[in-house]
Amino acid sequence: KIIKSKHKLQNEILNIKNISFIPTMGGLHKGHISLIKKSQNFKGKTLVSIFVNPKQFNNKNDFLKYPRNLKKDLIILRRLNVDYIYLPNFKDIYSFRVKNKIFLDKFSKKLCGKSRKGHFKGVLNIVNRFLHLIKPKYILLGVKDFQQSYLITKHILKRKINTKVINCKTIREKNGVAYSTRNKNLTNNQFKVASKVIKYLKNNKKLVRKDLTNFKPTRIKKDLKNFGVTKIDYIELYNSKSLKRPKNKKEIFRIFIAFYLNKTRLIDNI
């Protein structure tokens, strides 16, 4: 069922206790499909939202150029037998007061939070509104957007919202690049450059596992620009649990990156 108003949505799902929710901005790809298939293992109902949220874009041009293809998205969702699709407009999703105030963990000021002012506040605002309306048992999020998933989890725990976050692994193209709606904006050559970046970072992580001093951001940035990367927002190393700088090579850590290929910004963590 395709639902476009919050009132119809709430009437439709009023007595359903086991809803798995996947928030998306459309432009669906294999990463989204893996979330949907996982949600269907929970034996309840699956609800997918499609809404390109202007409040999480700090650049109007980026918002306007974000790839959209609703017709194709609906074909994919029908094929997957998704139970409910919620397609709100701006007024529908932003015209009511929410019980829970947004909780923004201090980690929101790092990584993407530094270069995309107001981005995570916009993300949490919309997710908080979806949770208020839908009250899902589960929300499924991909760890490609690791920082986003972490901050949503912190908000849910802090506000004692009765929804469990299910973190799902990053799904990658054959060349190693994480599936992303923004990949549609890449030329073939840029796509190859993105692949070189991921392979380079995977090799670098192996070296860092042997010795943390092998993580040299200045040298990495220089190498990546030689591949054809236009700009690098950040390249940083964090412990996957504590989100602090690792002090010991035995810690479980990730290399976090945000980089541009011309005007297309990609993020990943390895």
mmCIF file of C-alpha atoms in Angstrom:
data_model
loop_
_atom_site.group_PDB
_atom_site.id
_atom_site.type_symbol
_atom_site.label_atom_id
_atom_site.label_comp_id
_atom_site.label_asym_id
_atom_site.label_seq_id
_atom_site.Cartn_x
_atom_site.Cartn_y
_atom_site.Cartn_z
ATOM 1 C CA LYS A 1 0.000 0.000 0.000
ATOM 2 C CA ILE A 2 1.266 3.431 -0.940
ATOM 3 C CA ILE A 3 0.395 6.023 1.702
ATOM 4 C CA LYS A 4 0.936 9.752 1.297
ATOM 5 C CA SER A 5 -0.561 11.198 4.484
ATOM 6 C CA LYS A 6 0.420 10.697 8.114
ATOM 7 C CA HIS A 7 -3.225 10.296 9.173
ATOM 8 C CA LYS A 8 -3.829 7.471 6.704
ATOM 9 C CA LEU A 9 -0.533 5.908 7.741
ATOM 10 C CA GLN A 10 -1.429 5.921 11.444
ATOM 11 C CA ASN A 11 -4.923 4.513 10.759
ATOM 12 C CA GLU A 12 -3.462 1.780 8.588
ATOM 13 C CA ILE A 13 -0.807 0.594 11.082
ATOM 14 C CA LEU A 14 -2.689 1.352 14.318
ATOM 15 C CA ASN A 15 -2.902 -2.239 15.586
ATOM 16 C CA ILE A 16 0.291 -3.627 14.086
ATOM 17 C CA LYS A 17 2.850 -4.361 16.796
ATOM 18 C CA ASN A 18 5.697 -5.767 14.686
ATOM 19 C CA ILE A 19 6.794 -3.212 12.091
ATOM 20 C CA SER A 20 10.286 -3.141 10.592
ATOM 21 C CA PHE A 21 11.067 0.319 9.229
ATOM 22 C CA ILE A 22 13.595 1.349 6.579
ATOM 23 C CA PRO A 23 13.904 5.125 6.067
ATOM 24 C CA THR A 24 15.251 6.039 2.594
ATOM 25 C CA MET A 25 15.640 9.020 0.308
ATOM 26 C CA GLY A 26 14.838 6.856 -2.703
ATOM 27 C CA GLY A 27 17.239 6.071 -5.531
ATOM 28 C CA LEU A 28 17.043 2.492 -4.261
ATOM 29 C CA HIS A 29 19.974 0.122 -4.825
ATOM 30 C CA LYS A 30 21.246 -3.256 -3.594
ATOM 31 C CA GLY A 31 22.150 -1.782 -0.206
ATOM 32 C CA HIS A 32 18.514 -0.809 0.403
ATOM 33 C CA ILE A 33 17.322 -4.155 -0.983
ATOM 34 C CA SER A 34 19.490 -6.033 1.534
ATOM 35 C CA LEU A 35 17.916 -4.002 4.386
ATOM 36 C CA ILE A 36 14.418 -4.820 3.126
ATOM 37 C CA LYS A 37 15.173 -8.547 2.793
ATOM 38 C CA LYS A 38 16.622 -8.589 6.301
ATOM 39 C CA SER A 39 13.524 -6.817 7.666
ATOM 40 C CA GLN A 40 11.328 -9.542 6.162
ATOM 41 C CA ASN A 41 13.075 -12.134 8.350
ATOM 42 C CA PHE A 42 11.343 -10.602 11.388
ATOM 43 C CA LYS A 43 7.967 -12.013 10.247
ATOM 44 C CA GLY A 44 6.124 -8.741 10.815
ATOM 45 C CA LYS A 45 5.263 -5.966 8.364
ATOM 46 C CA THR A 46 7.878 -3.998 6.426
ATOM 47 C CA LEU A 47 7.444 -0.252 5.964
ATOM 48 C CA VAL A 48 9.725 1.787 3.683
ATOM 49 C CA SER A 49 9.655 5.581 3.528
ATOM 50 C CA ILE A 50 10.908 7.635 0.594
ATOM 51 C CA PHE A 51 11.524 11.307 1.339
ATOM 52 C CA VAL A 52 14.415 13.488 0.181
ATOM 53 C CA ASN A 53 14.780 15.520 3.350
ATOM 54 C CA PRO A 54 15.854 19.123 2.597
ATOM 55 C CA LYS A 55 16.768 19.780 6.244
ATOM 56 C CA GLN A 56 19.757 17.431 6.100
ATOM 57 C CA PHE A 57 21.344 19.111 3.085
ATOM 58 C CA ASN A 58 23.715 21.964 3.877
ATOM 59 C CA ASN A 59 24.009 22.737 0.162
ATOM 60 C CA LYS A 60 20.916 23.591 -1.913
ATOM 61 C CA ASN A 61 22.595 22.450 -5.129
ATOM 62 C CA ASP A 62 23.341 19.053 -3.583
ATOM 63 C CA PHE A 63 19.663 18.729 -2.639
ATOM 64 C CA LEU A 64 18.510 19.598 -6.167
ATOM 65 C CA LYS A 65 20.982 17.199 -7.810
ATOM 66 C CA TYR A 66 20.266 14.275 -5.480
ATOM 67 C CA PRO A 67 19.244 11.358 -7.787
ATOM 68 C CA ARG A 68 15.496 10.655 -7.760
ATOM 69 C CA ASN A 69 13.563 7.954 -9.616
ATOM 70 C CA LEU A 70 10.291 7.239 -7.819
ATOM 71 C CA LYS A 71 8.841 5.157 -10.652
ATOM 72 C CA LYS A 72 11.797 2.758 -10.582
ATOM 73 C CA ASP A 73 11.782 2.698 -6.743
ATOM 74 C CA LEU A 74 8.119 1.648 -6.649
ATOM 75 C CA ILE A 75 8.769 -1.167 -9.139
ATOM 76 C CA ILE A 76 11.575 -2.470 -6.875
ATOM 77 C CA LEU A 77 9.427 -2.234 -3.723
ATOM 78 C CA ARG A 78 6.476 -4.009 -5.352
ATOM 79 C CA ARG A 79 8.773 -6.776 -6.570
ATOM 80 C CA LEU A 80 10.052 -7.214 -2.995
ATOM 81 C CA ASN A 81 6.464 -7.409 -1.628
ATOM 82 C CA VAL A 82 7.011 -4.541 0.793
ATOM 83 C CA ASP A 83 3.828 -4.078 2.878
ATOM 84 C CA TYR A 84 3.727 -0.274 3.178
ATOM 85 C CA ILE A 85 5.389 2.610 1.382
ATOM 86 C CA TYR A 86 5.134 6.029 3.001
ATOM 87 C CA LEU A 87 5.662 8.988 0.650
ATOM 88 C CA PRO A 88 5.180 12.143 2.736
ATOM 89 C CA ASN A 89 5.546 15.656 1.407
ATOM 90 C CA PHE A 90 7.323 18.371 3.406
ATOM 91 C CA LYS A 91 4.181 19.759 5.051
ATOM 92 C CA ASP A 92 2.877 16.313 6.029
ATOM 93 C CA ILE A 93 6.026 15.281 7.897
ATOM 94 C CA TYR A 94 6.941 18.666 9.421
ATOM 95 C CA SER A 95 3.528 20.045 10.465
ATOM 96 C CA PHE A 96 3.199 18.411 13.876
ATOM 97 C CA ARG A 97 4.880 18.572 17.268
ATOM 98 C CA VAL A 98 6.983 15.635 18.365
ATOM 99 C CA LYS A 99 7.024 14.264 21.913
ATOM 100 C CA ASN A 100 10.766 13.569 22.040
ATOM 101 C CA LYS A 101 13.373 16.285 21.694
ATOM 102 C CA ILE A 102 16.335 15.457 19.488
ATOM 103 C CA PHE A 103 19.404 14.173 21.318
ATOM 104 C CA LEU A 104 22.609 14.990 19.445
ATOM 105 C CA ASP A 105 25.581 13.060 20.813
ATOM 106 C CA LYS A 106 28.931 14.904 20.859
ATOM 107 C CA PHE A 107 30.189 12.570 18.099
ATOM 108 C CA SER A 108 27.953 14.605 15.761
ATOM 109 C CA LYS A 109 30.637 17.319 15.772
ATOM 110 C CA LYS A 110 33.254 15.022 14.230
ATOM 111 C CA LEU A 111 33.712 13.556 10.722
ATOM 112 C CA CYS A 112 30.724 14.642 8.561
ATOM 113 C CA GLY A 113 29.550 16.978 11.327
ATOM 114 C CA LYS A 114 32.555 19.239 10.740
ATOM 115 C CA SER A 115 31.985 19.847 7.046
ATOM 116 C CA ARG A 116 28.172 19.491 6.839
ATOM 117 C CA LYS A 117 26.786 21.997 9.325
ATOM 118 C CA GLY A 118 23.301 21.070 10.539
ATOM 119 C CA HIS A 119 23.315 17.766 8.624
ATOM 120 C CA PHE A 120 22.881 15.421 11.591
ATOM 121 C CA LYS A 121 20.358 17.696 13.267
ATOM 122 C CA GLY A 122 18.325 17.396 10.047
ATOM 123 C CA VAL A 123 18.739 13.604 9.954
ATOM 124 C CA LEU A 124 17.678 13.158 13.580
ATOM 125 C CA ASN A 125 14.757 15.558 13.163
ATOM 126 C CA ILE A 126 13.259 13.493 10.330
ATOM 127 C CA VAL A 127 14.007 10.086 11.915
ATOM 128 C CA ASN A 128 12.516 11.282 15.206
ATOM 129 C CA ARG A 129 9.337 12.256 13.340
ATOM 130 C CA PHE A 130 9.136 8.895 11.570
ATOM 131 C CA LEU A 131 9.575 7.072 14.888
ATOM 132 C CA HIS A 132 6.823 9.218 16.446
ATOM 133 C CA LEU A 133 4.366 8.304 13.660
ATOM 134 C CA ILE A 134 5.289 4.689 12.978
ATOM 135 C CA LYS A 135 6.472 3.385 16.380
ATOM 136 C CA PRO A 136 8.364 0.536 14.685
ATOM 137 C CA LYS A 137 9.710 -2.456 16.569
ATOM 138 C CA TYR A 138 12.878 -2.294 14.435
ATOM 139 C CA ILE A 139 14.643 0.326 12.359
ATOM 140 C CA LEU A 140 17.190 -1.028 9.888
ATOM 141 C CA LEU A 141 20.228 1.086 9.015
ATOM 142 C CA GLY A 142 23.317 0.449 6.892
ATOM 143 C CA VAL A 143 26.750 0.880 8.474
ATOM 144 C CA LYS A 144 28.112 2.606 5.375
ATOM 145 C CA ASP A 145 26.555 5.610 7.133
ATOM 146 C CA PHE A 146 28.247 4.543 10.372
ATOM 147 C CA GLN A 147 28.147 7.952 12.058
ATOM 148 C CA GLN A 148 24.477 8.445 11.198
ATOM 149 C CA SER A 149 23.556 4.994 12.524
ATOM 150 C CA TYR A 150 25.524 5.628 15.732
ATOM 151 C CA LEU A 151 23.790 8.977 16.357
ATOM 152 C CA ILE A 152 20.303 7.579 15.678
ATOM 153 C CA THR A 153 21.027 4.724 18.117
ATOM 154 C CA LYS A 154 22.205 7.194 20.787
ATOM 155 C CA HIS A 155 19.048 9.304 20.332
ATOM 156 C CA ILE A 156 16.771 6.239 20.636
ATOM 157 C CA LEU A 157 18.536 5.038 23.810
ATOM 158 C CA LYS A 158 18.668 8.494 25.425
ATOM 159 C CA ARG A 159 14.967 9.181 24.769
ATOM 160 C CA LYS A 160 13.984 5.602 25.779
ATOM 161 C CA ILE A 161 12.186 5.034 22.460
ATOM 162 C CA ASN A 162 10.910 1.472 22.183
ATOM 163 C CA THR A 163 12.586 0.702 18.846
ATOM 164 C CA LYS A 164 15.586 -1.545 18.276
ATOM 165 C CA VAL A 165 18.263 -0.468 15.796
ATOM 166 C CA ILE A 166 19.421 -3.245 13.465
ATOM 167 C CA ASN A 167 22.794 -2.337 11.938
ATOM 168 C CA CYS A 168 23.381 -3.999 8.577
ATOM 169 C CA LYS A 169 26.647 -4.552 6.744
ATOM 170 C CA THR A 170 27.740 -2.412 3.816
ATOM 171 C CA ILE A 171 26.865 -3.911 0.427
ATOM 172 C CA ARG A 172 29.509 -3.273 -2.222
ATOM 173 C CA GLU A 173 29.738 -3.248 -6.001
ATOM 174 C CA LYS A 174 32.078 -5.812 -7.615
ATOM 175 C CA ASN A 175 34.846 -3.197 -7.718
ATOM 176 C CA GLY A 176 34.614 -2.606 -3.947
ATOM 177 C CA VAL A 177 32.721 0.708 -4.000
ATOM 178 C CA ALA A 178 29.848 0.831 -1.497
ATOM 179 C CA TYR A 179 26.412 1.031 -3.106
ATOM 180 C CA SER A 180 25.153 4.598 -2.812
ATOM 181 C CA THR A 181 22.431 6.607 -4.522
ATOM 182 C CA ARG A 182 25.087 9.234 -5.275
ATOM 183 C CA ASN A 183 27.020 6.707 -7.389
ATOM 184 C CA LYS A 184 24.491 7.495 -10.131
ATOM 185 C CA ASN A 185 26.148 10.929 -10.466
ATOM 186 C CA LEU A 186 29.595 9.420 -11.219
ATOM 187 C CA THR A 187 31.113 9.063 -14.672
ATOM 188 C CA ASN A 188 32.696 5.695 -15.569
ATOM 189 C CA ASN A 189 36.143 7.133 -14.932
ATOM 190 C CA GLN A 190 35.146 8.556 -11.536
ATOM 191 C CA PHE A 191 33.682 5.163 -10.611
ATOM 192 C CA LYS A 192 37.081 3.568 -11.365
ATOM 193 C CA VAL A 193 38.818 6.195 -9.213
ATOM 194 C CA ALA A 194 36.410 5.421 -6.338
ATOM 195 C CA SER A 195 37.358 1.749 -6.673
ATOM 196 C CA LYS A 196 41.079 2.602 -6.451
ATOM 197 C CA VAL A 197 40.397 4.627 -3.280
ATOM 198 C CA ILE A 198 38.660 1.678 -1.559
ATOM 199 C CA LYS A 199 41.370 -0.832 -2.557
ATOM 200 C CA TYR A 200 44.052 1.569 -1.327
ATOM 201 C CA LEU A 201 42.294 2.030 2.042
ATOM 202 C CA LYS A 202 41.848 -1.736 2.499
ATOM 203 C CA ASN A 203 45.560 -2.252 1.920
ATOM 204 C CA ASN A 204 46.387 0.641 4.242
ATOM 205 C CA LYS A 205 44.224 -0.898 6.984
ATOM 206 C CA LYS A 206 46.270 -4.120 6.770
ATOM 207 C CA LEU A 207 49.431 -2.072 7.357
ATOM 208 C CA VAL A 208 47.824 -0.145 10.230
ATOM 209 C CA ARG A 209 46.806 -3.446 11.869
ATOM 210 C CA LYS A 210 50.530 -4.304 12.037
ATOM 211 C CA ASP A 211 51.529 -0.878 13.331
ATOM 212 C CA LEU A 212 49.277 2.119 14.094
ATOM 213 C CA THR A 213 52.030 4.518 12.996
ATOM 214 C CA ASN A 214 51.415 3.333 9.414
ATOM 215 C CA PHE A 215 48.309 5.531 9.392
ATOM 216 C CA LYS A 216 49.633 8.752 7.840
ATOM 217 C CA PRO A 217 46.724 10.985 6.726
ATOM 218 C CA THR A 218 48.916 13.522 4.879
ATOM 219 C CA ARG A 219 50.534 10.834 2.742
ATOM 220 C CA ILE A 220 47.168 9.096 2.151
ATOM 221 C CA LYS A 221 45.570 12.360 0.978
ATOM 222 C CA LYS A 222 48.460 12.951 -1.426
ATOM 223 C CA ASP A 223 48.168 9.423 -2.873
ATOM 224 C CA LEU A 224 44.381 9.669 -3.280
ATOM 225 C CA LYS A 225 44.654 13.019 -5.076
ATOM 226 C CA ASN A 226 47.121 11.384 -7.451
ATOM 227 C CA PHE A 227 44.395 8.835 -8.274
ATOM 228 C CA GLY A 228 42.084 11.691 -9.303
ATOM 229 C CA VAL A 229 40.214 12.534 -6.075
ATOM 230 C CA THR A 230 39.143 16.193 -6.238
ATOM 231 C CA LYS A 231 38.952 16.941 -2.504
ATOM 232 C CA ILE A 232 39.094 15.069 0.819
ATOM 233 C CA ASP A 233 36.894 16.252 3.701
ATOM 234 C CA TYR A 234 38.491 13.878 6.188
ATOM 235 C CA ILE A 235 40.428 10.659 6.564
ATOM 236 C CA GLU A 236 40.408 9.483 10.187
ATOM 237 C CA LEU A 237 40.947 6.435 12.354
ATOM 238 C CA TYR A 238 38.522 5.591 15.178
ATOM 239 C CA ASN A 239 37.843 2.653 17.473
ATOM 240 C CA SER A 240 34.548 1.132 16.219
ATOM 241 C CA LYS A 241 33.001 0.987 19.723
ATOM 242 C CA SER A 242 34.468 3.844 21.777
ATOM 243 C CA LEU A 243 34.882 6.185 18.786
ATOM 244 C CA LYS A 244 38.191 7.328 20.197
ATOM 245 C CA ARG A 245 41.598 7.207 18.523
ATOM 246 C CA PRO A 246 42.984 3.677 18.853
ATOM 247 C CA LYS A 247 46.080 3.402 21.020
ATOM 248 C CA ASN A 248 46.662 -0.296 20.456
ATOM 249 C CA LYS A 249 46.783 -2.211 17.167
ATOM 250 C CA LYS A 250 44.660 -4.997 18.730
ATOM 251 C CA GLU A 251 41.663 -2.654 18.999
ATOM 252 C CA ILE A 252 38.858 -2.977 16.429
ATOM 253 C CA PHE A 253 38.982 0.197 14.391
ATOM 254 C CA ARG A 254 37.778 1.691 11.130
ATOM 255 C CA ILE A 255 39.228 4.134 8.644
ATOM 256 C CA PHE A 256 36.590 6.791 7.944
ATOM 257 C CA ILE A 257 36.673 8.860 4.763
ATOM 258 C CA ALA A 258 34.655 11.505 2.912
ATOM 259 C CA PHE A 259 35.940 12.537 -0.508
ATOM 260 C CA TYR A 260 34.816 14.295 -3.665
ATOM 261 C CA LEU A 261 34.990 13.165 -7.269
ATOM 262 C CA ASN A 262 34.304 16.445 -9.031
ATOM 263 C CA LYS A 263 31.118 17.601 -7.190
ATOM 264 C CA THR A 264 29.946 14.181 -5.977
ATOM 265 C CA ARG A 265 30.688 13.516 -2.308
ATOM 266 C CA LEU A 266 31.147 9.898 -1.209
ATOM 267 C CA ILE A 267 31.610 8.520 2.298
ATOM 268 C CA ASP A 268 32.804 5.132 3.469
ATOM 269 C CA ASN A 269 34.416 3.300 6.366
ATOM 270 C CA ILE A 270 36.754 0.354 6.032
#
